[in-house]
Tab-separated table of C-alpha atoms in Angstrom:
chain	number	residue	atom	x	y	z
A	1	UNK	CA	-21.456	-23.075	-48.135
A	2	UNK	CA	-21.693	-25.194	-44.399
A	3	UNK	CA	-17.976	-23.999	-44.187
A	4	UNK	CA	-18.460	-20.866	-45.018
A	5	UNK	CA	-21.227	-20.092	-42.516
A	6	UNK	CA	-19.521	-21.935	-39.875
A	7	UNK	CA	-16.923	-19.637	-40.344
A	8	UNK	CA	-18.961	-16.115	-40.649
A	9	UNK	CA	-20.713	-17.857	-37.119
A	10	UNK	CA	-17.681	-18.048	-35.611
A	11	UNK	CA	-16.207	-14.515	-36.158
A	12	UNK	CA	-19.741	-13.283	-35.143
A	13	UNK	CA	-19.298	-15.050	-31.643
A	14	UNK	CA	-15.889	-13.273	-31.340
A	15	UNK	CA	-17.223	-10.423	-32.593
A	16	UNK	CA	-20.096	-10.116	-29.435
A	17	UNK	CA	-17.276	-11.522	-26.762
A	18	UNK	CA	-14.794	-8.821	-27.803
A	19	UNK	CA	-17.565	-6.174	-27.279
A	20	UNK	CA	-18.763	-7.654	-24.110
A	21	UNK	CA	-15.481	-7.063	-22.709
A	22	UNK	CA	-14.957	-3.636	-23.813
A	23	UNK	CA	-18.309	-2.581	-22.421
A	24	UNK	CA	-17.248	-3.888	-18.778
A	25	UNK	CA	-13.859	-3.029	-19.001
A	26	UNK	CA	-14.297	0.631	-19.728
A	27	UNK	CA	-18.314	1.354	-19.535
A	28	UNK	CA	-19.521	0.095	-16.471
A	29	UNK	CA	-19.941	3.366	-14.055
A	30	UNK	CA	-17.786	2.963	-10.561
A	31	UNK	CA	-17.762	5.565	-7.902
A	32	UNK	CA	-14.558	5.092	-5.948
A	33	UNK	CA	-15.746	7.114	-2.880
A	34	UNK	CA	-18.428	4.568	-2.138
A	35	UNK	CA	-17.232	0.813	-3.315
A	36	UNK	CA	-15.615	-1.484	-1.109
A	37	UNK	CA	-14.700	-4.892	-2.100
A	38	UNK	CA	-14.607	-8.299	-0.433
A	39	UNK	CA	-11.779	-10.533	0.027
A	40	UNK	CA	-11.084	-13.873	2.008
A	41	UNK	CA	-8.363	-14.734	4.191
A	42	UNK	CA	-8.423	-17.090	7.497
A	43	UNK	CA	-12.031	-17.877	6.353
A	44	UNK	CA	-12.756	-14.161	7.029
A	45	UNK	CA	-14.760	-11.891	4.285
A	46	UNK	CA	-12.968	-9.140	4.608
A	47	UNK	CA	-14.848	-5.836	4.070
A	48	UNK	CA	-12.409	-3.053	2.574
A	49	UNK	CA	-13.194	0.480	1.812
A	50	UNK	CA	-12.404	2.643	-1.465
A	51	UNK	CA	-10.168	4.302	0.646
A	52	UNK	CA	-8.128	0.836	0.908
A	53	UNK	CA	-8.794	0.134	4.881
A	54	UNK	CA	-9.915	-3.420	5.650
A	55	UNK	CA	-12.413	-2.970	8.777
A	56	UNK	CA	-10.692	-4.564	11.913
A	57	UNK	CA	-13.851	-6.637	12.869
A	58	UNK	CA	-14.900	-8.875	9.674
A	59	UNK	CA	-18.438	-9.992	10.480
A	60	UNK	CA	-18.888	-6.941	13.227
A	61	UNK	CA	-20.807	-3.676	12.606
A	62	UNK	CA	-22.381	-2.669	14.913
A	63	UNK	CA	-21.395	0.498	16.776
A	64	UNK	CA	-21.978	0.783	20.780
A	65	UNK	CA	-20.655	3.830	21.294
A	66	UNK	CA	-18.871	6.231	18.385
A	67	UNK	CA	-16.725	9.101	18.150
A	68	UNK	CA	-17.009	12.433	20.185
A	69	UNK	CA	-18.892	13.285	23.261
A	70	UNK	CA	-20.671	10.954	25.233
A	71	UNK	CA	-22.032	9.622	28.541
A	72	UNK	CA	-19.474	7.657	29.907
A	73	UNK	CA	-20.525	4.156	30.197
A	74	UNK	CA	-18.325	3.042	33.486
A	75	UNK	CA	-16.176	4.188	35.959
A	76	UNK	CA	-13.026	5.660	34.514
A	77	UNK	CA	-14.302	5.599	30.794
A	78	UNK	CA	-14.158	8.782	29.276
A	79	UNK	CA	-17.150	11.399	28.556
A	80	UNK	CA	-15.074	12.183	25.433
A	81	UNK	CA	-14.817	8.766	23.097
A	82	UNK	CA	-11.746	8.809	21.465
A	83	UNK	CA	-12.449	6.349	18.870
A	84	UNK	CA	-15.605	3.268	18.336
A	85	UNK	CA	-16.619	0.779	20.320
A	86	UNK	CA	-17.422	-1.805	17.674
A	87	UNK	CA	-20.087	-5.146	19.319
A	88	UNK	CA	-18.712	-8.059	19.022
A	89	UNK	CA	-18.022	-11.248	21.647
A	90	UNK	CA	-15.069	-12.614	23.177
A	91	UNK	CA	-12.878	-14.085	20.492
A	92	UNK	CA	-14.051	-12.848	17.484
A	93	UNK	CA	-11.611	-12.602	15.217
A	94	UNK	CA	-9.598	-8.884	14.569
A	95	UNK	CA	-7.393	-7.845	11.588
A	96	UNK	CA	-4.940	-5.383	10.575
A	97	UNK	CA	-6.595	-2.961	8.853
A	98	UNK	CA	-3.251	-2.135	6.551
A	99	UNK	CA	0.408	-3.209	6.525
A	100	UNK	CA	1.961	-1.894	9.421
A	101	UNK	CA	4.292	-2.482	12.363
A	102	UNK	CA	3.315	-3.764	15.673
A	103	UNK	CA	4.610	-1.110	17.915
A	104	UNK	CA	2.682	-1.825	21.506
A	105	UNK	CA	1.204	-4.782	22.794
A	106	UNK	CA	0.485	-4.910	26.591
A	107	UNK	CA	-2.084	-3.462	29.138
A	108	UNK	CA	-3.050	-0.160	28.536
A	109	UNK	CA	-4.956	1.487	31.363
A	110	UNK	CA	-8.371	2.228	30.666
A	111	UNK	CA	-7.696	0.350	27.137
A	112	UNK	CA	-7.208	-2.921	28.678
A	113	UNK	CA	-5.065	-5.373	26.490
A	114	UNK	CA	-4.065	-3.565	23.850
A	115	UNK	CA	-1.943	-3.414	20.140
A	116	UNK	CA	-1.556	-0.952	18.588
A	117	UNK	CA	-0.572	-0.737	14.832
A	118	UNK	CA	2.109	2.215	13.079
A	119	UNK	CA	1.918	3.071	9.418
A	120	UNK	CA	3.597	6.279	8.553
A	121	UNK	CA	2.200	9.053	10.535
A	122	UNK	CA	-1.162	7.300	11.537
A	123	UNK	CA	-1.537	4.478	14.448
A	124	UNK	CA	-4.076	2.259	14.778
A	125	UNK	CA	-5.238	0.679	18.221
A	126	UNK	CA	-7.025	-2.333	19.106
A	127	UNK	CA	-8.382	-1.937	22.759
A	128	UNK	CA	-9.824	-4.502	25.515
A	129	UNK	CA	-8.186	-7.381	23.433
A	130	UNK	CA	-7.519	-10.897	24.439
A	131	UNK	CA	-4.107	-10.961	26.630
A	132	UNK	CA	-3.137	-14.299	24.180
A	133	UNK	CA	-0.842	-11.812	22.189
A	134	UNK	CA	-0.366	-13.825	18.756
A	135	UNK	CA	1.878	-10.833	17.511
A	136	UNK	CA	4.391	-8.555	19.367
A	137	UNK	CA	6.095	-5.783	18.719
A	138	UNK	CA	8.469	-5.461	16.117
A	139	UNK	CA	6.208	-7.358	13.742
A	140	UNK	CA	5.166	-6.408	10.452
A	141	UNK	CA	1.679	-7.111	9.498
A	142	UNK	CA	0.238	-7.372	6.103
A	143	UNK	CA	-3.682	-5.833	5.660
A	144	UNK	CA	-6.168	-8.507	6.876
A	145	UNK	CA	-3.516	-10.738	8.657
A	146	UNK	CA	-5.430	-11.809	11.786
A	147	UNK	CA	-3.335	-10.074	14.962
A	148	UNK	CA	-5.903	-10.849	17.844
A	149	UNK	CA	-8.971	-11.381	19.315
A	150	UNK	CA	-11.722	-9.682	21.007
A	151	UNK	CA	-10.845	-9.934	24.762
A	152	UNK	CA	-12.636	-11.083	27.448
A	153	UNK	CA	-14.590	-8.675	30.325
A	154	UNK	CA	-12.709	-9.828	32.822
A	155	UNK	CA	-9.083	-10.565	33.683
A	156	UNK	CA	-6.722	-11.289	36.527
A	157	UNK	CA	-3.097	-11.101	37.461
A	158	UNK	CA	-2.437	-7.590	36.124
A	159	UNK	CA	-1.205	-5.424	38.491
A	160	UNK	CA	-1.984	-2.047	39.194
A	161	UNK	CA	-5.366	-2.340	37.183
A	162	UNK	CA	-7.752	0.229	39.203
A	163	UNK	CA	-10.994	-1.455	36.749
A	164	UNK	CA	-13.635	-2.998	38.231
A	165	UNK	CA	-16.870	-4.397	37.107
A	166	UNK	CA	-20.111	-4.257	39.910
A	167	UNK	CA	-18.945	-7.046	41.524
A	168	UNK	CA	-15.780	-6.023	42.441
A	169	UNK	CA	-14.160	-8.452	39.731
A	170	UNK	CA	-10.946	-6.401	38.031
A	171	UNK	CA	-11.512	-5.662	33.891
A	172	UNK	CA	-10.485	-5.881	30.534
A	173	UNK	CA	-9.840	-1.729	31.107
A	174	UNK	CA	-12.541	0.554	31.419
A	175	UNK	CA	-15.288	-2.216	29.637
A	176	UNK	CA	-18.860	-3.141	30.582
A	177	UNK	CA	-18.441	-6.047	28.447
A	178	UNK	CA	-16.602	-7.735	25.821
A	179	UNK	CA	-15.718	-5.477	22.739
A	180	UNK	CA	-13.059	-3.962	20.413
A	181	UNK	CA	-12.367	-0.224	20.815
A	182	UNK	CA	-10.861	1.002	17.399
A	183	UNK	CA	-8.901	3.919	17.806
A	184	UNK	CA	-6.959	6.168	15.164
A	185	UNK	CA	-4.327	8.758	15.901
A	186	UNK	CA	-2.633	10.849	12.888
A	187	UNK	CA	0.719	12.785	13.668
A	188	UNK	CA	-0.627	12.207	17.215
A	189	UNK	CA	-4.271	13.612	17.213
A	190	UNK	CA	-7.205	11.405	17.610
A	191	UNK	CA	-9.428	11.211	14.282
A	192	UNK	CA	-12.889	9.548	13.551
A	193	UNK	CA	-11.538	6.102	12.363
A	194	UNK	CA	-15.241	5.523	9.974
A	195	UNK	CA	-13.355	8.686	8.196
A	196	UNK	CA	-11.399	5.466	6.890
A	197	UNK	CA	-14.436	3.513	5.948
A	198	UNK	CA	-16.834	4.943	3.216
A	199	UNK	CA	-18.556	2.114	3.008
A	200	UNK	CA	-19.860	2.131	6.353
A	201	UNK	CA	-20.922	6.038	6.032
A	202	UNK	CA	-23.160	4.774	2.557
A	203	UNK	CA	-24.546	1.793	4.451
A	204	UNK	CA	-26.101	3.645	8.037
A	205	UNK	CA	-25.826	7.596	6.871
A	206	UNK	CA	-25.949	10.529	9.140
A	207	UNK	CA	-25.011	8.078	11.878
């Protein structure tokens, strides 16, 4: 009889496990255009859209200046923005936001130190980053591998940079302080890079 029951208890348990499964596995209600998912590499939680873009500043939200038309916040910085300025200080820590070859990595003007990153038809650039290049171009760079660091306001040595902050000190490009400017170009037109980033759109709407 002890057998028995241990038995009939037993199937029971597998029984309620089996179901449990089968509920989460094909019940639980998902909408892809608004999850995003968290992974870890180089201690980083990486934040990465439905749309399958990791977001090139882990840790770093906030927005100083977006998309589109704008007062221009310096000398030489442009009234239309051409991509986000996203806060965050010198050295913080900058991904690739998918695989993709490293096809520029030098001063850029207004952009400072800059990489810039190719996939297919779309590019993405890091701007005002530190001139310690840790990649260079001709590498390929798997989504989330770290690739630089936010650079600092000011640098020296670069010749032919017209950028100056109050004091007369030369800059990081067109930059009133330390920051990454994520830009995003497909078949050669600038786009909104939060298009990429649904997650962002659900967390501060009608931005």
């Amino acid at each position: 009889m002890s057998n028995s029951f241990s038995l009939s208890f037993k199937g029971l348990i597998i029984i309620i496990i089996f179901l449990i499964l089968f509920i989460c596995i094909f019940f639980i209600p998902t909408n892809p255009d608004w999850s995003y998912s968290s992974v870890s590499n180089e201690n980083l939680i990486l934040d990465i859209s439905s749309s399958g873009y990791v977001w090139p500043a882990p840790g770093y939200t906030r927005i100083n200046s977006y998309f589109g038309y704008r007062t221009s916040p310096t000398a030489g910085a442009s009234s239309y923005h051409s991509g986000l300025d996203i806060g965050a200080p010198e050295g913080s820590k900058l991904v690739a936001v998918t695989s993709s070859k490293i096809t520029f990595a030098q001063f850029l003007g207004g952009g400072g130190y800059t990489i810039t990153l190719t996939s297919g038809n779309m590019k993405f650039t890091y701007c005002h980053v530190s001139p310690y290049y840790i990649v260079k171009v001709g590498d390929y760079v798997i989504q989330g591998q770290l690739i630089g660091y936010v650079g600092p306001k000011n640098v020296y040595g670069v010749k032919g940079n017209q950028y100056k902050d109050e004091n007369g000190n030369p800059t990081n490009g067109a930059t009133t302080g330390p920051h990454l400017h994520f830009g995003l170009r497909i078949n050669g037109e600038y786009a909104d890079p939060l298009t990429l980033f649904n997650w962002f759109l659900l967390m501060y709407p009608g931005y």
